[in-house]
Coordinates of C-alpha atoms in Angstrom, one line a residue:
N695 CA 4.9 39.4 44.9
Q696 CA 1.8 41.6 44.6
E697 CA -0.7 41.8 47.5
Y698 CA -3.7 41.9 45.1
A699 CA -4.6 40.7 41.7
I700 CA -7.3 41.5 39.2
F701 CA -8.6 38.7 36.9
I702 CA -10.4 39.7 33.6
E703 CA -11.3 37.0 31.1
D704 CA -10.3 37.8 27.5
D705 CA -14.0 37.9 26.3
L706 CA -15.1 40.5 28.8
L707 CA -16.0 44.2 28.0
M708 CA -15.5 46.4 31.1
S709 CA -17.3 49.5 32.2
L710 CA -15.5 52.8 32.3
D711 CA -15.0 52.7 36.0
A712 CA -14.5 49.0 36.5
L713 CA -10.7 49.3 37.2
D714 CA -11.3 52.2 39.7
Y715 CA -14.0 50.0 41.4
L716 CA -11.7 47.0 41.7
K717 CA -8.6 48.8 42.8
N718 CA -10.4 50.5 45.6
G719 CA -12.7 47.6 46.4
V720 CA -9.8 45.3 47.3
K721 CA -8.9 47.7 50.1
L722 CA -11.9 46.2 51.9
L723 CA -10.1 42.8 51.8
S724 CA -7.4 44.0 54.1
N725 CA -10.0 45.2 56.6
D726 CA -12.4 42.3 56.5
S727 CA -11.2 38.7 56.9
S728 CA -14.7 37.4 55.9
L729 CA -14.3 38.7 52.3
Y730 CA -13.2 36.5 49.5
C731 CA -13.3 38.8 46.4
V732 CA -14.6 41.9 44.7
S733 CA -16.6 41.1 41.6
T734 CA -17.8 43.3 38.7
W735 CA -20.7 40.9 37.9
N736 CA -24.3 40.4 39.0
D737 CA -26.0 37.3 37.7
N738 CA -29.5 38.8 37.9
S739 CA -29.2 42.2 36.3
F740 CA -31.5 42.2 33.2
R741 CA -33.2 44.9 31.1
W742 CA -36.6 44.0 32.5
N743 CA -35.7 44.3 36.2
M744 CA -32.6 46.4 36.6
G745 CA -32.5 48.4 33.3
Q746 CA -35.0 51.0 34.3
Q747 CA -35.8 51.3 38.0
F748 CA -38.6 53.7 37.4
P749 CA -41.6 53.1 35.0
L750 CA -41.6 56.2 32.8
G751 CA -44.6 58.3 33.2
Y752 CA -45.4 57.0 36.7
N753 CA -46.1 60.0 38.9
S754 CA -44.6 59.4 42.3
T755 CA -43.6 62.1 44.8
K756 CA -41.7 59.6 46.9
P757 CA -37.9 59.4 46.6
H758 CA -36.3 56.3 45.1
P759 CA -35.9 53.6 47.8
E760 CA -32.2 53.9 48.7
T761 CA -32.1 51.9 52.0
F762 CA -29.4 49.8 50.3
L763 CA -27.9 52.7 48.5
P764 CA -25.3 54.9 50.3
G765 CA -24.5 56.4 46.9
G766 CA -26.1 56.8 43.5
R767 CA -27.9 54.4 41.3
S768 CA -24.9 52.8 39.5
N769 CA -22.8 52.6 42.7
F770 CA -25.0 50.3 44.6
L771 CA -22.7 47.6 46.1
M772 CA -23.7 44.5 48.1
R773 CA -22.2 41.4 49.7
E774 CA -23.0 37.9 48.4
S775 CA -22.0 34.4 49.5
H776 CA -21.5 33.2 46.0
F777 CA -18.5 33.6 43.7
A778 CA -19.8 35.5 40.6
G779 CA -16.5 35.9 38.7
L780 CA -16.6 37.7 35.3
G781 CA -14.0 40.3 36.3
W782 CA -12.9 40.1 39.9
A783 CA -10.1 40.8 42.3
T784 CA -8.7 39.1 45.4
S785 CA -5.7 39.2 47.7
K786 CA -2.6 37.1 48.0
T787 CA -3.7 36.2 51.5
V788 CA -7.1 34.8 50.3
F789 CA -5.4 32.8 47.5
E790 CA -2.9 31.2 49.8
K791 CA -5.4 30.5 52.5
R792 CA -8.4 29.4 50.5
V793 CA -7.5 28.6 46.9
K794 CA -4.0 27.3 46.4
H795 CA -4.3 23.9 48.1
R796 CA -7.7 23.3 46.5
W797 CA -6.6 23.9 42.9
D798 CA -7.6 21.1 40.5
Y799 CA -6.8 21.3 36.8
T800 CA -9.3 18.5 36.1
V801 CA -12.3 20.7 36.8
P802 CA -13.3 24.2 35.6
W803 CA -11.5 27.0 37.4
D804 CA -14.7 28.8 38.4
V805 CA -15.9 25.6 40.1
V806 CA -12.7 25.5 42.2
M807 CA -13.1 29.2 43.1
Q808 CA -16.7 28.7 44.1
K809 CA -15.8 25.7 46.3
A810 CA -13.0 27.7 47.9
S811 CA -15.3 30.6 48.7
E812 CA -17.7 28.7 51.0
G813 CA -18.2 30.5 54.2
Y814 CA -16.9 33.8 52.7
D815 CA -18.5 36.7 50.9
C816 CA -17.7 38.8 47.8
I817 CA -18.6 42.4 47.0
F818 CA -20.6 42.9 43.8
P819 CA -22.5 45.7 42.1
E820 CA -26.2 46.0 41.4
I821 CA -25.5 47.0 37.8
P822 CA -22.7 44.9 36.4
K823 CA -19.4 46.5 35.4
S824 CA -18.5 43.7 33.0
F825 CA -20.1 42.1 30.0
H826 CA -19.5 38.6 28.6
N827 CA -19.2 39.3 24.9
G828 CA -18.6 35.7 23.7
P829 CA -18.6 35.1 19.9
L830 CA -18.3 38.1 17.7
S831 CA -21.6 37.2 16.1
W832 CA -23.3 38.3 19.3
K833 CA -22.5 41.9 18.3
L834 CA -20.8 44.4 20.5
K835 CA -23.6 46.8 20.1
S836 CA -26.0 44.6 22.1
I837 CA -24.8 46.2 25.3
T838 CA -26.5 49.5 24.5
P839 CA -29.9 50.1 26.0
L840 CA -32.1 50.1 22.9
S841 CA -30.1 47.9 20.6
E842 CA -31.4 44.5 19.4
P843 CA -30.2 41.6 21.6
S844 CA -29.5 38.4 19.8
H845 CA -28.8 36.2 22.8
L846 CA -29.2 35.9 26.6
W847 CA -26.1 38.1 27.3
G848 CA -27.6 40.8 25.1
T849 CA -30.4 41.3 27.7
V850 CA -28.0 41.9 30.5
V851 CA -27.7 45.5 31.8
V852 CA -24.2 46.9 31.9
D853 CA -23.2 50.0 33.9
Q854 CA -21.9 52.5 31.3
Q855 CA -21.6 55.5 33.7
K856 CA -18.3 56.7 34.8
T857 CA -18.1 57.4 38.6
E858 CA -14.5 58.5 38.8
G859 CA -13.4 59.2 42.4
Y860 CA -16.6 57.8 44.0
F861 CA -15.0 54.6 45.3
K862 CA -12.0 56.6 46.7
R863 CA -14.3 58.2 49.3
G864 CA -14.0 55.5 51.9
K865 CA -17.2 56.4 53.7
H866 CA -19.1 55.0 50.8
L867 CA -17.5 51.5 51.3
Q868 CA -17.5 51.2 55.1
H869 CA -21.1 49.8 55.2
L870 CA -19.9 46.8 53.2
L871 CA -17.6 45.6 56.0
K872 CA -19.1 42.6 57.8
E873 CA -19.2 44.4 61.1
N874 CA -21.4 47.1 59.6
Y875 CA -23.4 45.3 56.8
D876 CA -26.0 43.6 58.9
T877 CA -26.7 46.7 61.1
Q878 CA -26.4 49.4 58.5
V879 CA -27.9 47.7 55.5
I880 CA -29.9 44.5 56.0
E881 CA -31.7 45.2 59.3
P882 CA -32.7 48.8 58.5
Y883 CA -34.1 47.6 55.2
I884 CA -36.2 44.9 56.8
Q885 CA -37.5 47.3 59.5
N886 CA -38.7 49.7 56.9
A887 CA -39.9 47.4 54.1
T888 CA -43.5 46.4 53.4
V889 CA -44.1 42.7 53.7
I890 CA -45.8 40.8 50.8
S891 CA -46.9 37.2 51.2
N892 CA -47.0 36.6 47.4
I893 CA -44.1 37.7 45.3
F894 CA -46.4 38.8 42.5
H895 CA -48.1 41.3 44.8
I896 CA -45.1 43.5 43.9
A897 CA -47.2 44.7 41.0
Y898 CA -49.3 46.7 43.4
F899 CA -46.4 48.9 44.3
V900 CA -44.0 51.4 42.7
N901 CA -41.0 53.0 44.3
E902 CA -41.3 50.9 47.4
S903 CA -39.0 48.7 49.6
L904 CA -40.5 45.3 49.9
V905 CA -39.6 42.0 51.6
T906 CA -41.0 38.5 51.1
V907 CA -40.2 35.4 53.2
M908 CA -38.9 32.2 51.5
K909 CA -39.6 28.9 53.2
V910 CA -36.0 27.5 52.9
N911 CA -33.6 25.9 55.3
D912 CA -30.3 27.6 54.2
E913 CA -28.6 29.3 51.3
K914 CA -28.2 26.1 49.4
D915 CA -31.8 24.9 49.7
W916 CA -33.1 24.1 46.2
D917 CA -36.5 25.4 47.2
W918 CA -35.1 28.8 46.4
N919 CA -35.5 27.9 42.8
K920 CA -39.2 27.5 43.1
Q921 CA -39.6 31.2 43.5
I922 CA -36.4 32.6 42.0
L923 CA -36.8 30.9 38.7
N924 CA -40.5 31.6 38.7
V925 CA -39.9 35.3 38.3
G926 CA -37.2 35.0 35.6
L927 CA -34.1 35.2 37.8
F928 CA -31.3 32.7 38.1
G929 CA -31.3 30.5 41.2
N930 CA -28.8 28.0 42.5
G931 CA -25.4 28.2 40.8
N932 CA -22.0 26.4 41.2
G933 CA -21.7 24.6 44.5
G934 CA -25.5 24.8 45.0
V935 CA -25.4 28.3 46.4
V936 CA -28.1 30.7 45.2
R937 CA -26.6 33.4 42.9
G938 CA -26.4 36.8 44.6
I939 CA -27.4 35.5 48.0
Y940 CA -26.1 37.0 51.3
A941 CA -26.1 33.7 53.3
P942 CA -27.2 35.2 56.7
A943 CA -30.3 36.7 55.2
G944 CA -31.3 36.3 51.5
V945 CA -31.3 37.8 48.0
F946 CA -31.9 41.4 46.9
T947 CA -33.2 42.5 43.5
R948 CA -35.5 45.0 41.9
M949 CA -38.8 44.5 40.0
L950 CA -41.3 46.9 38.5
G951 CA -39.6 49.9 40.0
N952 CA -39.4 48.5 43.5
S953 CA -36.6 47.1 45.6
L954 CA -37.3 43.5 46.8
F955 CA -35.6 41.3 49.4
F956 CA -36.1 37.5 49.4
L957 CA -35.6 36.7 53.1
G958 CA -34.8 33.1 54.0
K959 CA -37.0 31.8 56.8
Y960 CA -33.9 30.4 58.4
S961 CA -32.5 33.9 58.9
V962 CA -32.1 35.4 62.4
Y963 CA -34.1 38.4 61.0
Y964 CA -37.2 36.3 60.4
K965 CA -37.1 35.2 64.1
K966 CA -36.4 38.7 65.3
Y967 CA -39.2 40.3 63.2
R968 CA -41.6 37.4 63.1
N969 CA -44.5 39.5 64.3
K970 CA -44.0 41.9 61.4
F971 CA -44.0 39.0 58.9
E972 CA -47.1 37.4 60.4
W973 CA -49.2 40.4 61.2
E974 CA -48.1 43.3 59.0
T975 CA -48.5 41.6 55.6
F976 CA -49.9 43.7 52.7
D977 CA -53.6 42.9 51.9
P978 CA -54.2 43.2 48.1
Y979 CA -58.0 43.8 48.8
T980 CA -57.1 47.3 50.1
V981 CA -56.3 48.4 46.6
D982 CA -57.9 45.8 44.3
P983 CA -61.4 44.7 45.3
S984 CA -61.5 42.3 42.3
Y985 CA -58.4 40.5 43.5
H986 CA -59.9 36.9 43.4
D987 CA -61.6 37.3 40.0
R988 CA -58.3 35.8 38.6
S989 CA -55.3 34.0 39.9
P990 CA -53.2 36.1 42.4
K991 CA -50.5 36.7 39.7
A992 CA -53.0 37.7 36.9
S993 CA -55.0 39.9 39.3
A994 CA -51.9 41.8 40.4
F995 CA -50.5 42.1 36.9
M996 CA -53.8 43.2 35.4
W997 CA -54.2 45.8 38.1
R998 CA -50.8 47.2 37.3
I999 CA -51.4 47.1 33.5
M1000 CA -54.5 49.2 34.1
K1001 CA -52.8 51.5 36.5
D1002 CA -49.9 52.2 34.1
K1003 CA -52.3 52.6 31.2
I1004 CA -50.6 49.9 29.2
T1005 CA -52.0 48.9 25.8
V1006 CA -51.1 45.3 25.0
L1007 CA -50.9 44.9 21.2
K1008 CA -50.0 42.1 18.8
M1009 CA -48.1 43.4 15.8
N1010 CA -47.8 42.1 12.2
E1011 CA -44.7 44.1 11.2
T1012 CA -41.1 42.8 11.5
M1013 CA -39.9 45.4 14.0
S1014 CA -39.1 45.7 17.7
C1015 CA -41.6 46.6 20.3
N1016 CA -39.6 49.8 20.8
E1017 CA -40.3 50.7 17.2
F1018 CA -43.9 49.5 17.1
C1019 CA -44.9 51.4 20.2
S1020 CA -43.0 54.5 19.1
N1021 CA -44.9 54.5 15.8
K1022 CA -48.1 54.8 17.8
G1023 CA -46.8 57.7 19.9
L1024 CA -46.2 55.3 22.9
Y1025 CA -43.3 53.7 24.7
C1026 CA -42.3 50.1 25.4
N1027 CA -40.8 49.7 28.9
D1028 CA -38.8 46.5 29.3
M1029 CA -40.1 45.8 32.8
H1030 CA -43.7 45.9 31.5
M1031 CA -42.8 42.7 29.5
F1032 CA -42.7 41.0 32.9
L1033 CA -46.4 41.8 33.3
I1034 CA -47.7 40.4 30.0
N1035 CA -45.6 37.2 30.1
E1036 CA -48.4 35.3 31.6
C1037 CA -51.1 33.1 30.0
D1038 CA -54.0 34.5 32.1
V1039 CA -53.0 38.0 31.2
L1040 CA -52.4 37.4 27.5
Q1041 CA -55.9 35.9 27.1
E1042 CA -57.3 39.3 28.1
F1043 CA -55.8 40.8 25.0
V1044 CA -55.0 38.1 22.4
E1045 CA -57.2 35.2 21.2
Y1046 CA -55.1 32.0 21.1
T1047 CA -55.5 28.3 20.9
E1048 CA -52.9 27.4 23.4
C1049 CA -50.4 29.2 25.7
V1050 CA -47.0 27.5 25.5
E1051 CA -43.8 28.0 27.5
G1052 CA -40.3 27.9 25.9
G1053 CA -40.4 30.9 23.5
T1054 CA -37.3 32.5 22.3
I1055 CA -35.8 35.9 23.1
N1056 CA -38.6 37.5 21.1
A1057 CA -41.4 36.1 23.3
P1058 CA -44.1 36.7 24.3
Y1059 CA -45.3 36.3 20.7
Y1060 CA -48.1 34.8 18.6
Y1061 CA -47.6 32.1 16.0
D1062 CA -50.1 32.7 13.2
E1063 CA -50.0 29.1 11.7
T1064 CA -51.1 27.4 14.9
G1065 CA -52.8 30.3 16.9
E1066 CA -50.5 29.6 19.8
V1067 CA -48.9 32.2 22.0
F1068 CA -45.4 31.5 23.4
L1069 CA -44.1 32.8 26.7
N1070 CA -40.5 34.0 27.4
D1071 CA -38.2 32.1 29.7
G1072 CA -38.2 35.3 31.8
F1073 CA -34.5 36.0 31.6
T1074 CA -34.6 37.5 28.1
L1075 CA -37.6 39.8 28.3
N1076 CA -37.0 42.9 26.2
C1077 CA -38.5 45.5 23.9
A1078 CA -35.6 45.7 21.4
S1079 CA -35.5 42.3 19.6
K1080 CA -37.4 41.6 16.4
T1081 CA -38.5 38.6 14.4
D1082 CA -40.1 37.8 11.0
E1083 CA -41.3 34.3 12.2
F1084 CA -43.7 35.4 14.8
Q1085 CA -45.9 38.3 15.8
R1086 CA -44.4 40.0 18.9
I1087 CA -46.8 41.0 21.7
C1088 CA -45.9 44.4 23.0
P1089 CA -46.9 46.5 26.1
C1090 CA -47.1 50.1 25.0
S1091 CA -47.6 52.9 27.5
P1092 CA -47.8 56.7 27.5

């Protein structure tokens, strides 16, 4: 007989303010018939993109881009047209209207929930407030920032800050209502963002709001994967919907200290701001005269490596990049792993016989027996893991 229910799987670890967030988040459901759930999970929050939103040592006088943030760093909430699960709440009204008649015990429950969510949105946080612990062998300690991850889930960033009382201040949630979200969040961001034609041009920026256009037909177009997966993020999920997407517009994330919005070309905002996207695109030559000496990706990444004074080193010891860089009086930033996980970049620093995709969580690394270097899949880039089988390649910065 309850109006709302919270669902937490028995292998989840929750953040300190997860319950406060869910209890107050469901209040939005009674004021917005387009909402399906409130989730504690973000599919694309990893150490290398969300863990540290500023590169340490980077001198910037500009404030952190908070066009999307009505509150603090760990309180950034968004709408998505995909059912994320992993700790979520919904209403009795939604269940009876959307879920009950669709329930099917022959298929996984999350597939049913995703199918029932079509045409509706969920609220979710930038930094997850839940963690999928799984087998005990995965180690509870892997959720801490500098601990050694032994699996994909260990590279997920989890919000460990307590923001008691924040969600009770209603003014910080009103922008999430459908009637406000487009005009108070999406459109202002697009208006003020810098347009980049190539996603890897993000390396030329720090502390900026950026937008790039995706040539896709809708939120289920599998062409999203060509770009999303290419930068180490998860693309299409259950039901074919792109993880984290807000169907009317696109997908938000962060990279290299910047905020980035993937805008679908089908969106009304592309049509409305078409001149901006066609005539106000960033030109890399304005900052990098040697842009075409390498591929666009390698050019941008090498520029940033030089700018951030990153020393790329191959180590022989069995230790993490955190330890290795620290021993040299330097620092390993997880997001700098993104810059060196590229064949054309690695060849500038390491002699190898072949550059191979499909490395483990410890990649990029060098295999001494064959002279090969192995790239990371992108999802598990981190400075904390260690191996005695390969020589890790580390980005060390001041």
